[in-house]
Structure formats: structure tokens, C-alpha cells
mmCIF file with all atom_site columns, C-alpha atoms in Angstrom:
data_model
loop_
_atom_site.group_PDB
_atom_site.id
_atom_site.type_symbol
_atom_site.label_atom_id
_atom_site.label_alt_id
_atom_site.label_comp_id
_atom_site.label_asym_id
_atom_site.label_entity_id
_atom_site.label_seq_id
_atom_site.pdbx_PDB_ins_code
_atom_site.Cartn_x
_atom_site.Cartn_y
_atom_site.Cartn_z
_atom_site.occupancy
_atom_site.B_iso_or_equiv
_atom_site.pdbx_formal_charge
_atom_site.auth_seq_id
_atom_site.auth_comp_id
_atom_site.auth_asym_id
_atom_site.auth_atom_id
_atom_site.pdbx_PDB_model_num
ATOM 1   C CA . MET A 1 1   ? -48.205 -67.204 148.163 1.00 0.00 ? 1   MET A CA 1
ATOM 2   C CA . GLU A 1 2   ? -45.424 -65.311 149.894 1.00 0.00 ? 2   GLU A CA 1
ATOM 3   C CA . ALA A 1 3   ? -41.932 -65.162 148.420 1.00 0.00 ? 3   ALA A CA 1
ATOM 4   C CA . ALA A 1 4   ? -39.375 -67.406 150.056 1.00 0.00 ? 4   ALA A CA 1
ATOM 5   C CA . HIS A 1 5   ? -37.029 -64.479 150.530 1.00 0.00 ? 5   HIS A CA 1
ATOM 6   C CA . THR A 1 6   ? -36.584 -60.843 149.647 1.00 0.00 ? 6   THR A CA 1
ATOM 7   C CA . ASP A 1 7   ? -33.873 -59.842 147.212 1.00 0.00 ? 7   ASP A CA 1
ATOM 8   C CA . VAL A 1 8   ? -32.207 -56.512 147.849 1.00 0.00 ? 8   VAL A CA 1
ATOM 9   C CA . THR A 1 9   ? -30.432 -55.312 144.732 1.00 0.00 ? 9   THR A CA 1
ATOM 10  C CA . GLY A 1 10  ? -27.784 -52.495 144.804 1.00 0.00 ? 10  GLY A CA 1
ATOM 11  C CA . GLY A 1 11  ? -23.892 -79.892 150.129 1.00 0.00 ? 11  GLY A CA 1
ATOM 12  C CA . SER A 1 12  ? -27.170 -81.143 151.223 1.00 0.00 ? 12  SER A CA 1
ATOM 13  C CA . GLY A 1 13  ? -27.915 -84.571 152.674 1.00 0.00 ? 13  GLY A CA 1
ATOM 14  C CA . THR A 1 14  ? -28.408 -86.204 156.000 1.00 0.00 ? 14  THR A CA 1
ATOM 15  C CA . PRO A 1 15  ? -26.619 -84.686 158.961 1.00 0.00 ? 15  PRO A CA 1
ATOM 16  C CA . GLY A 1 16  ? -23.108 -86.015 159.387 1.00 0.00 ? 16  GLY A CA 1
ATOM 17  C CA . PRO A 1 17  ? -21.136 -86.486 162.546 1.00 0.00 ? 17  PRO A CA 1
ATOM 18  C CA . ALA A 1 18  ? -20.675 -83.497 164.797 1.00 0.00 ? 18  ALA A CA 1
ATOM 19  C CA . PRO A 1 19  ? -17.691 -81.247 164.048 1.00 0.00 ? 19  PRO A CA 1
ATOM 20  C CA . ALA A 1 20  ? -14.463 -82.102 165.823 1.00 0.00 ? 20  ALA A CA 1
ATOM 21  C CA . PRO A 1 21  ? -14.271 -80.573 169.283 1.00 0.00 ? 21  PRO A CA 1
ATOM 22  C CA . ALA A 1 22  ? -13.164 -76.997 169.235 1.00 0.00 ? 22  ALA A CA 1
ATOM 23  C CA . ALA A 1 23  ? -10.051 -75.890 170.958 1.00 0.00 ? 23  ALA A CA 1
ATOM 24  C CA . THR A 1 24  ? -10.466 -72.662 172.834 1.00 0.00 ? 24  THR A CA 1
ATOM 25  C CA . THR A 1 25  ? -7.532  -70.434 172.047 1.00 0.00 ? 25  THR A CA 1
ATOM 26  C CA . PRO A 1 26  ? -6.464  -67.146 173.542 1.00 0.00 ? 26  PRO A CA 1
ATOM 27  C CA . ALA A 1 27  ? -7.972  -64.250 171.643 1.00 0.00 ? 27  ALA A CA 1
ATOM 28  C CA . PRO A 1 28  ? -5.402  -62.615 169.367 1.00 0.00 ? 28  PRO A CA 1
ATOM 29  C CA . ALA A 1 29  ? -4.442  -59.008 169.962 1.00 0.00 ? 29  ALA A CA 1
ATOM 30  C CA . ALA A 1 30  ? -6.497  -56.533 167.966 1.00 0.00 ? 30  ALA A CA 1
ATOM 31  C CA . PRO A 1 31  ? -4.889  -53.852 165.792 1.00 0.00 ? 31  PRO A CA 1
ATOM 32  C CA . THR A 1 32  ? -4.814  -50.392 167.370 1.00 0.00 ? 32  THR A CA 1
ATOM 33  C CA . GLY A 1 33  ? -8.201  -48.689 167.216 1.00 0.00 ? 33  GLY A CA 1
ATOM 34  C CA . THR A 1 34  ? -10.283 -51.870 166.909 1.00 0.00 ? 34  THR A CA 1
ATOM 35  C CA . PRO A 1 35  ? -12.232 -53.640 169.638 1.00 0.00 ? 35  PRO A CA 1
ATOM 36  C CA . SER A 1 36  ? -10.444 -56.506 171.356 1.00 0.00 ? 36  SER A CA 1
ATOM 37  C CA . PRO A 1 37  ? -11.513 -60.094 170.665 1.00 0.00 ? 37  PRO A CA 1
ATOM 38  C CA . ALA A 1 38  ? -13.611 -61.357 173.564 1.00 0.00 ? 38  ALA A CA 1
ATOM 39  C CA . ALA A 1 39  ? -13.805 -65.044 172.654 1.00 0.00 ? 39  ALA A CA 1
ATOM 40  C CA . SER A 1 40  ? -12.115 -67.392 170.230 1.00 0.00 ? 40  SER A CA 1
ATOM 41  C CA . ALA A 1 41  ? -12.260 -71.037 169.161 1.00 0.00 ? 41  ALA A CA 1
ATOM 42  C CA . ARG A 1 42  ? -10.731 -73.126 166.389 1.00 0.00 ? 42  ARG A CA 1
ATOM 43  C CA . LEU A 1 43  ? -12.124 -76.386 165.056 1.00 0.00 ? 43  LEU A CA 1
ATOM 44  C CA . THR A 1 44  ? -11.877 -78.802 162.153 1.00 0.00 ? 44  THR A CA 1
ATOM 45  C CA . VAL A 1 45  ? -14.851 -79.543 159.918 1.00 0.00 ? 45  VAL A CA 1
ATOM 46  C CA . HIS A 1 46  ? -14.613 -82.631 157.704 1.00 0.00 ? 46  HIS A CA 1
ATOM 47  C CA . SER A 1 47  ? -17.544 -82.288 155.278 1.00 0.00 ? 47  SER A CA 1
ATOM 48  C CA . PRO A 1 48  ? -20.214 -79.924 153.950 1.00 0.00 ? 48  PRO A CA 1
ATOM 49  C CA . ASP A 1 49  ? -22.746 -81.639 156.252 1.00 0.00 ? 49  ASP A CA 1
ATOM 50  C CA . GLU A 1 50  ? -20.545 -80.846 159.260 1.00 0.00 ? 50  GLU A CA 1
ATOM 51  C CA . MET A 1 51  ? -20.253 -77.223 158.073 1.00 0.00 ? 51  MET A CA 1
ATOM 52  C CA . ARG A 1 52  ? -24.052 -77.011 158.026 1.00 0.00 ? 52  ARG A CA 1
ATOM 53  C CA . ASP A 1 53  ? -24.177 -78.601 161.481 1.00 0.00 ? 53  ASP A CA 1
ATOM 54  C CA . LEU A 1 54  ? -21.740 -75.954 162.705 1.00 0.00 ? 54  LEU A CA 1
ATOM 55  C CA . GLY A 1 55  ? -24.033 -73.255 161.307 1.00 0.00 ? 55  GLY A CA 1
ATOM 56  C CA . ARG A 1 56  ? -27.013 -74.751 163.159 1.00 0.00 ? 56  ARG A CA 1
ATOM 57  C CA . ALA A 1 57  ? -24.983 -74.836 166.387 1.00 0.00 ? 57  ALA A CA 1
ATOM 58  C CA . LEU A 1 58  ? -23.808 -71.227 165.976 1.00 0.00 ? 58  LEU A CA 1
ATOM 59  C CA . ALA A 1 59  ? -27.408 -70.112 165.341 1.00 0.00 ? 59  ALA A CA 1
ATOM 60  C CA . ARG A 1 60  ? -28.197 -71.023 168.954 1.00 0.00 ? 60  ARG A CA 1
ATOM 61  C CA . LEU A 1 61  ? -25.707 -68.352 170.060 1.00 0.00 ? 61  LEU A CA 1
ATOM 62  C CA . LEU A 1 62  ? -27.045 -65.603 167.793 1.00 0.00 ? 62  LEU A CA 1
ATOM 63  C CA . ARG A 1 63  ? -29.622 -62.938 168.603 1.00 0.00 ? 63  ARG A CA 1
ATOM 64  C CA . PRO A 1 64  ? -31.084 -59.859 166.898 1.00 0.00 ? 64  PRO A CA 1
ATOM 65  C CA . GLY A 1 65  ? -28.423 -57.264 166.264 1.00 0.00 ? 65  GLY A CA 1
ATOM 66  C CA . ASP A 1 66  ? -25.595 -59.738 165.662 1.00 0.00 ? 66  ASP A CA 1
ATOM 67  C CA . LEU A 1 67  ? -23.220 -59.212 162.762 1.00 0.00 ? 67  LEU A CA 1
ATOM 68  C CA . VAL A 1 68  ? -21.426 -62.297 161.452 1.00 0.00 ? 68  VAL A CA 1
ATOM 69  C CA . MET A 1 69  ? -18.526 -61.778 159.042 1.00 0.00 ? 69  MET A CA 1
ATOM 70  C CA . LEU A 1 70  ? -17.488 -64.782 156.938 1.00 0.00 ? 70  LEU A CA 1
ATOM 71  C CA . THR A 1 71  ? -14.027 -64.971 155.414 1.00 0.00 ? 71  THR A CA 1
ATOM 72  C CA . GLY A 1 72  ? -12.677 -67.710 153.169 1.00 0.00 ? 72  GLY A CA 1
ATOM 73  C CA . GLU A 1 73  ? -11.690 -68.517 149.619 1.00 0.00 ? 73  GLU A CA 1
ATOM 74  C CA . LEU A 1 74  ? -14.215 -69.330 146.921 1.00 0.00 ? 74  LEU A CA 1
ATOM 75  C CA . GLY A 1 75  ? -15.639 -72.746 147.748 1.00 0.00 ? 75  GLY A CA 1
ATOM 76  C CA . ALA A 1 76  ? -14.509 -72.639 151.372 1.00 0.00 ? 76  ALA A CA 1
ATOM 77  C CA . GLY A 1 77  ? -18.018 -73.207 152.728 1.00 0.00 ? 77  GLY A CA 1
ATOM 78  C CA . LYS A 1 78  ? -19.302 -69.724 153.624 1.00 0.00 ? 78  LYS A CA 1
ATOM 79  C CA . THR A 1 79  ? -22.712 -70.227 152.020 1.00 0.00 ? 79  THR A CA 1
ATOM 80  C CA . THR A 1 80  ? -22.971 -73.782 153.379 1.00 0.00 ? 80  THR A CA 1
ATOM 81  C CA . LEU A 1 81  ? -22.360 -72.426 156.894 1.00 0.00 ? 81  LEU A CA 1
ATOM 82  C CA . THR A 1 82  ? -24.990 -69.738 156.266 1.00 0.00 ? 82  THR A CA 1
ATOM 83  C CA . ARG A 1 83  ? -27.500 -72.434 155.200 1.00 0.00 ? 83  ARG A CA 1
ATOM 84  C CA . GLY A 1 84  ? -26.974 -74.026 158.601 1.00 0.00 ? 84  GLY A CA 1
ATOM 85  C CA . LEU A 1 85  ? -27.442 -70.648 160.300 1.00 0.00 ? 85  LEU A CA 1
ATOM 86  C CA . GLY A 1 86  ? -30.712 -70.189 158.410 1.00 0.00 ? 86  GLY A CA 1
ATOM 87  C CA . GLU A 1 87  ? -31.921 -73.644 159.425 1.00 0.00 ? 87  GLU A CA 1
ATOM 88  C CA . GLY A 1 88  ? -30.948 -73.019 163.027 1.00 0.00 ? 88  GLY A CA 1
ATOM 89  C CA . LEU A 1 89  ? -32.666 -69.624 163.082 1.00 0.00 ? 89  LEU A CA 1
ATOM 90  C CA . GLY A 1 90  ? -35.801 -71.068 161.469 1.00 0.00 ? 90  GLY A CA 1
ATOM 91  C CA . VAL A 1 91  ? -36.006 -68.648 158.545 1.00 0.00 ? 91  VAL A CA 1
ATOM 92  C CA . ARG A 1 92  ? -38.072 -68.889 155.380 1.00 0.00 ? 92  ARG A CA 1
ATOM 93  C CA . GLY A 1 93  ? -36.554 -69.691 152.006 1.00 0.00 ? 93  GLY A CA 1
ATOM 94  C CA . ALA A 1 94  ? -33.590 -71.608 150.736 1.00 0.00 ? 94  ALA A CA 1
ATOM 95  C CA . VAL A 1 95  ? -30.326 -69.900 151.645 1.00 0.00 ? 95  VAL A CA 1
ATOM 96  C CA . THR A 1 96  ? -28.279 -69.596 148.469 1.00 0.00 ? 96  THR A CA 1
ATOM 97  C CA . SER A 1 97  ? -25.372 -67.411 147.504 1.00 0.00 ? 97  SER A CA 1
ATOM 98  C CA . PRO A 1 98  ? -26.597 -63.817 147.049 1.00 0.00 ? 98  PRO A CA 1
ATOM 99  C CA . THR A 1 99  ? -23.747 -63.024 144.628 1.00 0.00 ? 99  THR A CA 1
ATOM 100 C CA . PHE A 1 100 ? -25.921 -61.567 141.882 1.00 0.00 ? 100 PHE A CA 1
ATOM 101 C CA . VAL A 1 101 ? -28.378 -59.711 144.112 1.00 0.00 ? 101 VAL A CA 1
ATOM 102 C CA . ILE A 1 102 ? -25.870 -58.610 146.790 1.00 0.00 ? 102 ILE A CA 1
ATOM 103 C CA . ALA A 1 103 ? -28.265 -59.281 149.693 1.00 0.00 ? 103 ALA A CA 1
ATOM 104 C CA . ARG A 1 104 ? -31.230 -61.468 150.590 1.00 0.00 ? 104 ARG A CA 1
ATOM 105 C CA . VAL A 1 105 ? -33.566 -61.115 153.542 1.00 0.00 ? 105 VAL A CA 1
ATOM 106 C CA . HIS A 1 106 ? -34.976 -64.360 154.951 1.00 0.00 ? 106 HIS A CA 1
ATOM 107 C CA . PRO A 1 107 ? -37.858 -63.617 157.351 1.00 0.00 ? 107 PRO A CA 1
ATOM 108 C CA . SER A 1 108 ? -38.240 -65.726 160.468 1.00 0.00 ? 108 SER A CA 1
ATOM 109 C CA . LEU A 1 109 ? -40.823 -68.498 160.549 1.00 0.00 ? 109 LEU A CA 1
ATOM 110 C CA . THR A 1 110 ? -40.677 -68.342 164.347 1.00 0.00 ? 110 THR A CA 1
ATOM 111 C CA . ASP A 1 111 ? -40.453 -65.424 166.753 1.00 0.00 ? 111 ASP A CA 1
ATOM 112 C CA . GLY A 1 112 ? -36.724 -65.162 166.063 1.00 0.00 ? 112 GLY A CA 1
ATOM 113 C CA . PRO A 1 113 ? -34.744 -62.662 164.022 1.00 0.00 ? 113 PRO A CA 1
ATOM 114 C CA . ALA A 1 114 ? -34.687 -62.502 160.243 1.00 0.00 ? 114 ALA A CA 1
ATOM 115 C CA . LEU A 1 115 ? -31.476 -63.506 158.464 1.00 0.00 ? 115 LEU A CA 1
ATOM 116 C CA . VAL A 1 116 ? -29.952 -60.897 156.168 1.00 0.00 ? 116 VAL A CA 1
ATOM 117 C CA . HIS A 1 117 ? -27.396 -62.649 153.936 1.00 0.00 ? 117 HIS A CA 1
ATOM 118 C CA . VAL A 1 118 ? -24.994 -60.318 152.120 1.00 0.00 ? 118 VAL A CA 1
ATOM 119 C CA . ASP A 1 119 ? -22.295 -61.104 149.572 1.00 0.00 ? 119 ASP A CA 1
ATOM 120 C CA . ALA A 1 120 ? -19.909 -58.149 149.525 1.00 0.00 ? 120 ALA A CA 1
ATOM 121 C CA . TYR A 1 121 ? -17.511 -59.743 147.008 1.00 0.00 ? 121 TYR A CA 1
ATOM 122 C CA . ARG A 1 122 ? -18.372 -57.311 144.212 1.00 0.00 ? 122 ARG A CA 1
ATOM 123 C CA . LEU A 1 123 ? -18.539 -54.277 146.483 1.00 0.00 ? 123 LEU A CA 1
ATOM 124 C CA . GLY A 1 124 ? -15.261 -52.443 146.661 1.00 0.00 ? 124 GLY A CA 1
ATOM 125 C CA . GLY A 1 125 ? -16.115 -49.166 148.355 1.00 0.00 ? 125 GLY A CA 1
ATOM 126 C CA . GLY A 1 126 ? -16.215 -50.234 151.957 1.00 0.00 ? 126 GLY A CA 1
ATOM 127 C CA . LEU A 1 127 ? -18.923 -48.867 154.226 1.00 0.00 ? 127 LEU A CA 1
ATOM 128 C CA . ASP A 1 128 ? -20.007 -46.208 151.702 1.00 0.00 ? 128 ASP A CA 1
ATOM 129 C CA . GLU A 1 129 ? -21.267 -48.869 149.271 1.00 0.00 ? 129 GLU A CA 1
ATOM 130 C CA . MET A 1 130 ? -22.587 -51.003 152.110 1.00 0.00 ? 130 MET A CA 1
ATOM 131 C CA . GLU A 1 131 ? -24.662 -48.045 153.348 1.00 0.00 ? 131 GLU A CA 1
ATOM 132 C CA . ASP A 1 132 ? -26.703 -48.262 150.135 1.00 0.00 ? 132 ASP A CA 1
ATOM 133 C CA . LEU A 1 133 ? -27.946 -51.652 151.388 1.00 0.00 ? 133 LEU A CA 1
ATOM 134 C CA . ASP A 1 134 ? -29.281 -50.086 154.641 1.00 0.00 ? 134 ASP A CA 1
ATOM 135 C CA . LEU A 1 135 ? -27.657 -52.804 156.738 1.00 0.00 ? 135 LEU A CA 1
ATOM 136 C CA . ASP A 1 136 ? -27.531 -50.429 159.676 1.00 0.00 ? 136 ASP A CA 1
ATOM 137 C CA . VAL A 1 137 ? -31.360 -50.372 159.563 1.00 0.00 ? 137 VAL A CA 1
ATOM 138 C CA . SER A 1 138 ? -31.566 -54.196 159.373 1.00 0.00 ? 138 SER A CA 1
ATOM 139 C CA . LEU A 1 139 ? -28.960 -54.870 162.044 1.00 0.00 ? 139 LEU A CA 1
ATOM 140 C CA . PRO A 1 140 ? -30.935 -54.167 165.259 1.00 0.00 ? 140 PRO A CA 1
ATOM 141 C CA . ASP A 1 141 ? -33.746 -56.590 164.354 1.00 0.00 ? 141 ASP A CA 1
ATOM 142 C CA . SER A 1 142 ? -31.891 -59.211 162.322 1.00 0.00 ? 142 SER A CA 1
ATOM 143 C CA . VAL A 1 143 ? -28.866 -61.440 162.227 1.00 0.00 ? 143 VAL A CA 1
ATOM 144 C CA . VAL A 1 144 ? -26.736 -60.009 159.422 1.00 0.00 ? 144 VAL A CA 1
ATOM 145 C CA . VAL A 1 145 ? -24.276 -62.406 157.775 1.00 0.00 ? 145 VAL A CA 1
ATOM 146 C CA . VAL A 1 146 ? -21.758 -60.835 155.388 1.00 0.00 ? 146 VAL A CA 1
ATOM 147 C CA . GLU A 1 147 ? -19.555 -62.928 153.126 1.00 0.00 ? 147 GLU A CA 1
ATOM 148 C CA . TRP A 1 148 ? -16.393 -61.129 151.964 1.00 0.00 ? 148 TRP A CA 1
ATOM 149 C CA . GLY A 1 149 ? -16.999 -58.334 154.489 1.00 0.00 ? 149 GLY A CA 1
ATOM 150 C CA . ASP A 1 150 ? -13.429 -57.747 155.661 1.00 0.00 ? 150 ASP A CA 1
ATOM 151 C CA . GLY A 1 151 ? -12.640 -54.045 155.510 1.00 0.00 ? 151 GLY A CA 1
ATOM 152 C CA . LYS A 1 152 ? -16.228 -53.241 154.516 1.00 0.00 ? 152 LYS A CA 1
ATOM 153 C CA . VAL A 1 153 ? -18.612 -53.725 157.447 1.00 0.00 ? 153 VAL A CA 1
ATOM 154 C CA . GLU A 1 154 ? -16.594 -53.479 160.656 1.00 0.00 ? 154 GLU A CA 1
ATOM 155 C CA . GLU A 1 155 ? -17.832 -49.917 161.209 1.00 0.00 ? 155 GLU A CA 1
ATOM 156 C CA . LEU A 1 156 ? -21.456 -51.100 161.456 1.00 0.00 ? 156 LEU A CA 1
ATOM 157 C CA . THR A 1 157 ? -20.895 -52.239 165.041 1.00 0.00 ? 157 THR A CA 1
ATOM 158 C CA . ASP A 1 158 ? -18.141 -52.793 167.585 1.00 0.00 ? 158 ASP A CA 1
ATOM 159 C CA . ASP A 1 159 ? -19.549 -56.274 168.266 1.00 0.00 ? 159 ASP A CA 1
ATOM 160 C CA . ARG A 1 160 ? -19.289 -59.025 165.666 1.00 0.00 ? 160 ARG A CA 1
ATOM 161 C CA . LEU A 1 161 ? -18.553 -62.686 165.176 1.00 0.00 ? 161 LEU A CA 1
ATOM 162 C CA . HIS A 1 162 ? -15.782 -63.224 162.646 1.00 0.00 ? 162 HIS A CA 1
ATOM 163 C CA . VAL A 1 163 ? -15.661 -66.684 161.084 1.00 0.00 ? 163 VAL A CA 1
ATOM 164 C CA . VAL A 1 164 ? -12.577 -67.556 159.030 1.00 0.00 ? 164 VAL A CA 1
ATOM 165 C CA . ILE A 1 165 ? -12.740 -70.759 156.974 1.00 0.00 ? 165 ILE A CA 1
ATOM 166 C CA . ASP A 1 166 ? -9.481  -72.173 155.621 1.00 0.00 ? 166 ASP A CA 1
ATOM 167 C CA . ARG A 1 167 ? -9.646  -75.086 153.213 1.00 0.00 ? 167 ARG A CA 1
ATOM 168 C CA . VAL A 1 168 ? -7.081  -77.485 151.824 1.00 0.00 ? 168 VAL A CA 1
ATOM 169 C CA . VAL A 1 169 ? -5.903  -75.990 148.537 1.00 0.00 ? 169 VAL A CA 1
ATOM 170 C CA . GLY A 1 170 ? -4.679  -77.626 145.358 1.00 0.00 ? 170 GLY A CA 1
ATOM 171 C CA . ALA A 1 171 ? -5.927  -80.592 143.368 1.00 0.00 ? 171 ALA A CA 1
ATOM 172 C CA . THR A 1 172 ? -7.559  -82.562 146.152 1.00 0.00 ? 172 THR A CA 1
ATOM 173 C CA . ASP A 1 173 ? -10.931 -83.945 147.100 1.00 0.00 ? 173 ASP A CA 1
ATOM 174 C CA . ASP A 1 174 ? -10.277 -83.285 150.791 1.00 0.00 ? 174 ASP A CA 1
ATOM 175 C CA . ASP A 1 175 ? -13.349 -81.540 152.256 1.00 0.00 ? 175 ASP A CA 1
ATOM 176 C CA . ARG A 1 176 ? -11.606 -80.669 155.523 1.00 0.00 ? 176 ARG A CA 1
ATOM 177 C CA . ARG A 1 177 ? -11.811 -77.062 156.730 1.00 0.00 ? 177 ARG A CA 1
ATOM 178 C CA . GLU A 1 178 ? -10.171 -75.276 159.640 1.00 0.00 ? 178 GLU A CA 1
ATOM 179 C CA . VAL A 1 179 ? -12.660 -72.811 161.123 1.00 0.00 ? 179 VAL A CA 1
ATOM 180 C CA . THR A 1 180 ? -11.635 -69.996 163.443 1.00 0.00 ? 180 THR A CA 1
ATOM 181 C CA . LEU A 1 181 ? -14.399 -68.243 165.364 1.00 0.00 ? 181 LEU A CA 1
ATOM 182 C CA . THR A 1 182 ? -13.582 -64.885 166.931 1.00 0.00 ? 182 THR A CA 1
ATOM 183 C CA . GLY A 1 183 ? -16.110 -62.890 168.907 1.00 0.00 ? 183 GLY A CA 1
ATOM 184 C CA . VAL A 1 184 ? -15.196 -59.208 168.958 1.00 0.00 ? 184 VAL A CA 1
ATOM 185 C CA . GLY A 1 185 ? -16.608 -56.700 171.426 1.00 0.00 ? 185 GLY A CA 1
ATOM 186 C CA . ALA A 1 186 ? -18.556 -56.763 174.670 1.00 0.00 ? 186 ALA A CA 1
ATOM 187 C CA . ARG A 1 187 ? -21.431 -58.791 173.153 1.00 0.00 ? 187 ARG A CA 1
ATOM 188 C CA . TRP A 1 188 ? -19.154 -61.845 172.903 1.00 0.00 ? 188 TRP A CA 1
ATOM 189 C CA . GLN A 1 189 ? -17.493 -61.479 176.317 1.00 0.00 ? 189 GLN A CA 1
ATOM 190 C CA . GLY A 1 190 ? -17.895 -64.761 178.173 1.00 0.00 ? 190 GLY A CA 1
ATOM 191 C CA . VAL A 1 191 ? -19.563 -66.595 175.248 1.00 0.00 ? 191 VAL A CA 1
ATOM 192 C CA . ASP A 1 192 ? -18.223 -70.118 174.837 1.00 0.00 ? 192 ASP A CA 1
ATOM 193 C CA . LEU A 1 193 ? -17.724 -70.412 171.081 1.00 0.00 ? 193 LEU A CA 1
ATOM 194 C CA . ALA A 1 194 ? -16.469 -73.967 171.524 1.00 0.00 ? 194 ALA A CA 1
ATOM 195 C CA . ALA A 1 195 ? -19.787 -75.198 173.007 1.00 0.00 ? 195 ALA A CA 1
ATOM 196 C CA . ARG A 1 196 ? -21.869 -77.350 170.702 1.00 0.00 ? 196 ARG A CA 1
#
């Protein structure tokens, strides 16, 4: 029996309603020396099921060679979104947080790309430490999703999808999240990130 996923060391339930319609916003100006954002959208997600649905919808936009950076506090929904991406891409194995193994490779069950799921939270050395994971080798043939990748993986490619998840903070049971999608580089030029 094959393993469900490959470890690289170095909210379930029925689908809920579709996420609230996204508002397409002008792409923010990029800092000097970085590629300009090519596409941007902002939407509200009301539950973990909707976050998974968003992941499934985004998977339809992804192709081999895409880098997806996920930013958000602990518990914001980064891994839940990645579960949806895995479902949408049709990969093998349960997508769980790779915190203790740094990265997991989920091979495709279809003719699509594999999903490489990286948790860079414990990596502090930027691209030097990330190079030990050989992500640059995986990138051309896979969809690489990096949680906590800000300041660590941008040099892998000029083209990336940056997903920022902001949640309600404090003592609350509010599951609402504000999600900002920003496509950076020529790959995302003309892509409608608000389409579902």
C-alpha cells in the first residue's frame, strides 16, 4: 500500500454556502525591487467549510509551477484553505499541518500537479534554510503552498499568489475571516481572482 503523502524533514463537514462575493480591488503598489501585483480580490469567509470551498475554487486557477504564500495568525485557516486546495487538485492523502515535518508532498491522483505543503513557521533563515527543502526543484512540476512564508520564499519565483487571512481576534466564537488574494507577477496578469 502506498503512503498517503511523503514527509520531507529538514473543520470538516458538509460544504457550506459559497463564500461572499469577492470585491475586486486595485492592486496595491509593490515595494521597490519587487514585482508588481497583477490581480487582487478581497472577500469574507464565514466558516471553516467556506474556507475549504474557497480552497477548492482557487485550485481551479492553479497550475504546475505556482507558488502560493499563506499569511495569517495561528488558527486563521491556512491549513483549512490548503485542505480545500488539495481536494480541488485531487491529491492523495489528508492535508494536515506540516508543522513538525516542515513539508509534505501530496502526489496527484489525476494528471494534475502534486501539492507540496510547507510550514515555514520554525524556519528563520529565509531562502537559505528553504533551499534545504529543494522547493526550487519541486516548483516547476507542483503547486507549492507555503504557510508563514513571508520574507522566506519570495526569491523562488517572481510569480506567486499571496493569500492573507485576517480573523476576528479576542474572546469570540466568530468564525468570520477577511481574505485578501494578491497575484504577483506576469503569471497572474488578467486572472480574475474574484471568480468562483
